[in-house]
mmCIF file of C-alpha atoms in Angstrom:
data_model
loop_
_atom_site.group_PDB
_atom_site.id
_atom_site.type_symbol
_atom_site.label_atom_id
_atom_site.label_comp_id
_atom_site.label_asym_id
_atom_site.label_seq_id
_atom_site.Cartn_x
_atom_site.Cartn_y
_atom_site.Cartn_z
ATOM 1 C CA MET A 637 21.048 -188.894 204.772
ATOM 2 C CA ASN A 638 22.941 -185.135 204.194
ATOM 3 C CA TYR A 639 19.836 -183.095 204.226
ATOM 4 C CA SER A 640 21.764 -179.784 203.383
ATOM 5 C CA GLU A 641 22.678 -181.751 199.948
ATOM 6 C CA LEU A 642 19.221 -182.939 200.051
ATOM 7 C CA SER A 643 17.921 -179.257 199.944
ATOM 8 C CA ASN A 644 20.825 -178.492 197.516
ATOM 9 C CA GLN A 645 19.244 -181.472 194.851
ATOM 10 C CA ILE A 646 15.981 -180.218 195.052
ATOM 11 C CA ILE A 647 16.760 -176.609 194.351
ATOM 12 C CA ASN A 648 18.854 -177.682 191.349
ATOM 13 C CA ASP A 649 15.809 -179.792 189.944
ATOM 14 C CA LYS A 650 13.769 -176.758 190.268
ATOM 15 C CA ILE A 651 10.929 -178.100 192.201
ATOM 16 C CA THR A 652 11.275 -175.427 194.782
ATOM 17 C CA MET A 653 11.624 -171.939 194.299
ATOM 18 C CA VAL A 654 12.120 -171.763 198.242
ATOM 19 C CA SER A 655 15.685 -170.503 198.966
ATOM 20 C CA LYS A 656 18.582 -172.476 200.865
ATOM 21 C CA GLU A 657 18.343 -170.255 203.952
ATOM 22 C CA ARG A 658 14.922 -171.148 204.459
ATOM 23 C CA PHE A 659 15.745 -174.905 203.715
ATOM 24 C CA ASP A 660 19.026 -174.686 206.487
ATOM 25 C CA MET A 661 16.440 -172.757 209.145
ATOM 26 C CA ILE A 662 14.488 -176.342 209.462
ATOM 27 C CA ILE A 663 17.184 -178.109 209.467
ATOM 28 C CA ASN A 664 18.616 -176.022 212.758
ATOM 29 C CA HIS A 665 15.419 -176.521 214.128
ATOM 30 C CA TYR A 666 15.029 -180.149 213.554
ATOM 31 C CA ASP A 667 15.517 -181.227 217.220
ATOM 32 C CA ASN A 668 12.789 -179.051 218.429
ATOM 33 C CA ILE A 669 10.270 -179.976 216.048
ATOM 34 C CA LYS A 670 11.103 -183.717 215.765
ATOM 35 C CA ASN A 671 10.350 -183.940 219.365
ATOM 36 C CA LEU A 672 6.863 -182.430 219.330
ATOM 37 C CA PRO A 673 3.678 -184.412 218.666
ATOM 38 C CA GLY A 674 1.714 -183.789 215.575
ATOM 39 C CA ASP A 675 1.758 -183.927 211.833
ATOM 40 C CA ILE A 676 3.871 -181.587 209.308
ATOM 41 C CA VAL A 677 1.608 -179.756 207.149
ATOM 42 C CA GLU A 678 2.501 -177.547 204.220
ATOM 43 C CA CYS A 679 -0.441 -175.472 202.234
ATOM 44 C CA GLY A 680 0.923 -174.408 198.753
ATOM 45 C CA ALA A 681 3.180 -177.048 197.666
ATOM 46 C CA TRP A 682 3.316 -176.235 194.091
ATOM 47 C CA ALA A 683 5.350 -179.053 192.858
ATOM 48 C CA GLY A 684 6.384 -180.463 196.216
ATOM 49 C CA GLY A 685 10.183 -180.093 196.893
ATOM 50 C CA MET A 686 9.715 -178.547 199.927
ATOM 51 C CA SER A 687 6.870 -181.165 200.859
ATOM 52 C CA ILE A 688 9.603 -183.645 199.680
ATOM 53 C CA PHE A 689 12.244 -182.297 201.533
ATOM 54 C CA LEU A 690 10.042 -182.702 205.075
ATOM 55 C CA SER A 691 8.996 -186.080 204.025
ATOM 56 C CA LYS A 692 12.514 -187.125 203.748
ATOM 57 C CA LEU A 693 13.411 -185.328 207.395
ATOM 58 C CA PHE A 694 10.818 -185.695 209.419
ATOM 59 C CA ASN A 695 10.463 -189.625 208.423
ATOM 60 C CA LEU A 696 8.583 -190.691 211.085
ATOM 61 C CA LYS A 697 5.751 -188.016 211.031
ATOM 62 C CA ASN A 698 2.909 -187.756 208.600
ATOM 63 C CA ILE A 699 3.115 -185.321 206.152
ATOM 64 C CA TRP A 700 0.368 -183.141 204.638
ATOM 65 C CA VAL A 701 0.795 -181.497 201.412
ATOM 66 C CA SER A 702 -1.808 -178.954 200.432
ATOM 67 C CA ASP A 703 -2.624 -177.319 197.035
ATOM 68 C CA SER A 704 -5.179 -176.742 194.737
ATOM 69 C CA TYR A 705 -2.855 -178.211 191.787
ATOM 70 C CA GLU A 706 -4.868 -175.556 189.754
ATOM 71 C CA GLY A 707 -2.562 -172.338 191.001
ATOM 72 C CA PHE A 708 -4.300 -169.705 192.248
ATOM 73 C CA GLN A 709 -7.976 -169.143 193.672
ATOM 74 C CA ASN A 710 -9.626 -166.221 192.030
ATOM 75 C CA PRO A 711 -9.196 -163.612 194.752
ATOM 76 C CA SER A 712 -12.892 -162.718 194.508
ATOM 77 C CA ASP A 713 -13.528 -166.221 195.231
ATOM 78 C CA GLY A 714 -11.968 -165.601 198.964
ATOM 79 C CA THR A 715 -12.907 -166.128 202.129
ATOM 80 C CA TYR A 716 -11.220 -162.516 202.608
ATOM 81 C CA LEU A 717 -11.655 -159.875 200.139
ATOM 82 C CA TYR A 718 -8.080 -158.079 199.663
ATOM 83 C CA PRO A 719 -8.067 -155.082 197.176
ATOM 84 C CA ALA A 720 -3.956 -155.154 196.631
ATOM 85 C CA GLU A 721 -4.034 -158.353 195.617
ATOM 86 C CA ARG A 722 -1.766 -159.020 193.154
ATOM 87 C CA HIS A 723 -2.001 -162.812 192.257
ATOM 88 C CA THR A 724 -4.927 -163.623 189.210
ATOM 89 C CA ALA A 725 -6.668 -167.213 189.021
ATOM 90 C CA GLY A 726 -4.776 -169.808 187.842
ATOM 91 C CA GLY A 727 -1.172 -168.731 188.318
ATOM 92 C CA TYR A 728 1.627 -171.253 189.404
ATOM 93 C CA SER A 729 -0.627 -174.151 188.119
ATOM 94 C CA TYR A 730 1.317 -177.681 188.623
ATOM 95 C CA SER A 731 -0.612 -180.461 188.707
ATOM 96 C CA LEU A 732 -0.759 -183.379 191.494
ATOM 97 C CA GLU A 733 0.231 -186.323 189.004
ATOM 98 C CA ASN A 734 3.570 -184.330 188.681
ATOM 99 C CA THR A 735 3.915 -183.313 191.900
ATOM 100 C CA LYS A 736 3.666 -187.314 192.782
ATOM 101 C CA ASN A 737 6.072 -187.922 190.293
ATOM 102 C CA ASN A 738 8.276 -185.730 192.124
ATOM 103 C CA PHE A 739 7.948 -187.683 194.944
ATOM 104 C CA ILE A 740 8.294 -190.998 193.411
ATOM 105 C CA LYS A 741 11.624 -190.107 191.506
ATOM 106 C CA TYR A 742 13.054 -189.099 195.401
ATOM 107 C CA ASP A 743 11.692 -192.368 196.984
ATOM 108 C CA ALA A 744 9.211 -190.073 199.292
ATOM 109 C CA LEU A 745 5.947 -191.276 198.228
ATOM 110 C CA ASP A 746 5.203 -193.291 201.604
ATOM 111 C CA GLU A 747 1.010 -193.416 201.148
ATOM 112 C CA THR A 748 0.723 -194.886 204.585
ATOM 113 C CA ARG A 749 1.967 -191.149 205.788
ATOM 114 C CA VAL A 750 2.308 -188.499 202.590
ATOM 115 C CA PHE A 751 -1.200 -187.262 202.146
ATOM 116 C CA PHE A 752 -2.454 -185.142 199.274
ATOM 117 C CA LEU A 753 -4.909 -182.642 199.592
ATOM 118 C CA LYS A 754 -6.187 -181.135 196.279
ATOM 119 C CA GLY A 755 -8.085 -178.066 196.337
ATOM 120 C CA PHE A 756 -8.399 -174.561 197.348
ATOM 121 C CA VAL A 757 -7.466 -174.464 201.345
ATOM 122 C CA LYS A 758 -10.787 -172.632 202.100
ATOM 123 C CA ASP A 759 -12.642 -176.260 200.969
ATOM 124 C CA THR A 760 -10.075 -178.789 201.706
ATOM 125 C CA LEU A 761 -8.921 -177.780 205.000
ATOM 126 C CA ASP A 762 -12.887 -177.265 206.617
ATOM 127 C CA PRO A 763 -12.796 -179.346 210.025
ATOM 128 C CA LYS A 764 -15.895 -181.289 208.430
ATOM 129 C CA ILE A 765 -13.732 -183.116 206.151
ATOM 130 C CA CYS A 766 -10.240 -182.152 207.210
ATOM 131 C CA HIS A 767 -8.433 -185.574 209.040
ATOM 132 C CA ILE A 768 -5.493 -183.307 210.294
ATOM 133 C CA GLN A 769 -5.632 -183.678 214.082
ATOM 134 C CA THR A 770 -2.600 -182.337 215.764
ATOM 135 C CA ILE A 771 0.707 -180.061 213.929
ATOM 136 C CA SER A 772 4.173 -179.989 214.978
ATOM 137 C CA LEU A 773 4.894 -177.775 211.659
ATOM 138 C CA LEU A 774 3.069 -175.419 209.513
ATOM 139 C CA ARG A 775 4.491 -174.697 206.592
ATOM 140 C CA VAL A 776 1.907 -171.578 204.843
ATOM 141 C CA ASP A 777 3.235 -170.858 201.552
ATOM 142 C CA VAL A 778 0.108 -169.697 199.466
ATOM 143 C CA ASP A 779 1.623 -166.097 198.693
ATOM 144 C CA ALA A 780 -2.417 -165.026 199.026
ATOM 145 C CA TYR A 781 -3.969 -163.090 201.717
ATOM 146 C CA SER A 782 -7.619 -164.572 202.017
ATOM 147 C CA ALA A 783 -6.030 -168.356 201.565
ATOM 148 C CA THR A 784 -3.097 -167.136 204.296
ATOM 149 C CA LEU A 785 -6.378 -166.238 206.928
ATOM 150 C CA GLU A 786 -8.036 -169.119 205.518
ATOM 151 C CA VAL A 787 -5.357 -171.780 206.372
ATOM 152 C CA LEU A 788 -4.469 -169.982 209.723
ATOM 153 C CA ASP A 789 -8.503 -170.041 210.661
ATOM 154 C CA ALA A 790 -8.669 -173.819 209.910
ATOM 155 C CA LEU A 791 -5.407 -174.694 211.643
ATOM 156 C CA TYR A 792 -3.808 -172.737 214.193
ATOM 157 C CA ASP A 793 -5.352 -173.898 216.559
ATOM 158 C CA LYS A 794 -4.307 -177.668 215.932
ATOM 159 C CA VAL A 795 -0.619 -176.420 216.067
ATOM 160 C CA VAL A 796 0.971 -177.882 219.939
ATOM 161 C CA GLU A 797 2.412 -175.659 222.168
ATOM 162 C CA GLY A 798 5.878 -174.948 220.820
ATOM 163 C CA GLY A 799 4.450 -175.756 217.381
ATOM 164 C CA TYR A 800 6.100 -173.814 214.609
ATOM 165 C CA ILE A 801 4.205 -171.700 211.749
ATOM 166 C CA ILE A 802 6.167 -170.947 208.855
ATOM 167 C CA PHE A 803 5.329 -168.304 206.534
ATOM 168 C CA ASP A 804 7.195 -168.457 203.345
ATOM 169 C CA ASP A 805 5.834 -165.694 201.742
ATOM 170 C CA THR A 806 6.312 -163.076 204.630
ATOM 171 C CA CYS A 807 8.494 -160.846 202.511
ATOM 172 C CA LEU A 808 4.751 -159.911 200.239
ATOM 173 C CA TYR A 809 2.354 -157.475 201.770
ATOM 174 C CA GLU A 810 -0.428 -159.592 201.302
ATOM 175 C CA THR A 811 0.794 -162.228 203.653
ATOM 176 C CA HIS A 812 2.012 -159.315 206.122
ATOM 177 C CA ASP A 813 -1.404 -157.911 206.366
ATOM 178 C CA ALA A 814 -3.303 -161.077 206.647
ATOM 179 C CA ILE A 815 -0.602 -161.976 209.537
ATOM 180 C CA LYS A 816 -1.263 -159.033 210.909
ATOM 181 C CA THR A 817 -5.154 -159.096 210.816
ATOM 182 C CA PHE A 818 -5.070 -162.856 212.449
ATOM 183 C CA PHE A 819 -2.650 -161.504 215.327
ATOM 184 C CA LYS A 820 -5.402 -158.798 216.258
ATOM 185 C CA LYS A 821 -8.260 -161.254 215.614
ATOM 186 C CA ILE A 822 -6.502 -163.594 218.187
ATOM 187 C CA ASN A 823 -5.371 -160.495 220.716
ATOM 188 C CA LYS A 824 -2.217 -162.323 220.222
ATOM 189 C CA GLU A 825 0.013 -160.955 223.423
ATOM 190 C CA ASP A 826 3.434 -161.363 221.695
ATOM 191 C CA PRO A 827 3.321 -159.853 218.374
ATOM 192 C CA TYR A 828 6.688 -161.101 217.226
ATOM 193 C CA VAL A 829 7.896 -163.169 214.215
ATOM 194 C CA TYR A 830 11.349 -164.421 213.527
ATOM 195 C CA ASP A 831 13.513 -164.359 210.767
ATOM 196 C CA PRO A 832 15.502 -167.992 209.090
ATOM 197 C CA ASN A 833 18.290 -166.588 211.359
ATOM 198 C CA ASP A 834 16.217 -166.156 214.307
ATOM 199 C CA ASN A 835 16.270 -162.411 214.617
ATOM 200 C CA LYS A 836 13.218 -161.258 216.415
ATOM 201 C CA LEU A 837 10.534 -158.710 214.503
ATOM 202 C CA ASN A 838 7.857 -157.103 215.394
ATOM 203 C CA ILE A 839 4.977 -157.930 213.108
ATOM 204 C CA PHE A 840 3.301 -154.538 213.785
ATOM 205 C CA GLU A 841 5.961 -152.309 213.539
ATOM 206 C CA ALA A 842 8.380 -153.602 210.427
ATOM 207 C CA SER A 843 7.543 -152.023 207.220
ATOM 208 C CA LYS A 844 8.592 -154.715 205.406
ATOM 209 C CA LEU A 845 9.711 -158.339 206.719
ATOM 210 C CA PRO A 846 12.003 -161.166 204.713
ATOM 211 C CA CYS A 847 10.508 -164.055 203.314
ATOM 212 C CA GLY A 848 10.479 -167.341 205.263
ATOM 213 C CA CYS A 849 9.565 -165.453 209.135
ATOM 214 C CA TYR A 850 8.022 -167.941 211.751
ATOM 215 C CA ILE A 851 6.237 -167.949 215.300
ATOM 216 C CA ARG A 852 6.447 -170.652 217.614
ATOM 217 C CA LYS A 853 3.237 -170.792 219.290
#
């Protein structure tokens, strides 16, 4: 399968808002991710386009597709309050039924290894109920300050050594601030992220980041 063509088809079908550059970055790091133990997790799947791509690309790994399927949570309901939050409750809602239909269209709905987590991440990723054990690639596309921190609180420790964490929304100040907050919280000694072209950027010194930055644990 030509995965570059697959990403183009997904973009043209308008079931993702992710740019081609960010798809290509994952293709470029395919061998590293494939050889790591652990599942693929996307938090903030919207219509499922990127998760479909990940399911086809990493066809031997479990894929977790996490989304409220009701749009954004009310900012006042988040674990962390952030006065500058720009999103309002319900924005960018896309139903679970329609997302599954998109998986079916792409012949990607393998129920033995593709799992849907419906609800806000502060609830569905609660370690008391969440069955995710180890992660090779965690993709965070939740657009909001509190939700980004909630994902990291729940899943950062489950990412294996050398595993990837991609932040789709590093171009948003909410996500940028959330990453800085988390780095301080865990006393991370290497305050760097990499953009989709693998350029190294200091998370604290950069006034603005491009979309799609990632770290390797």
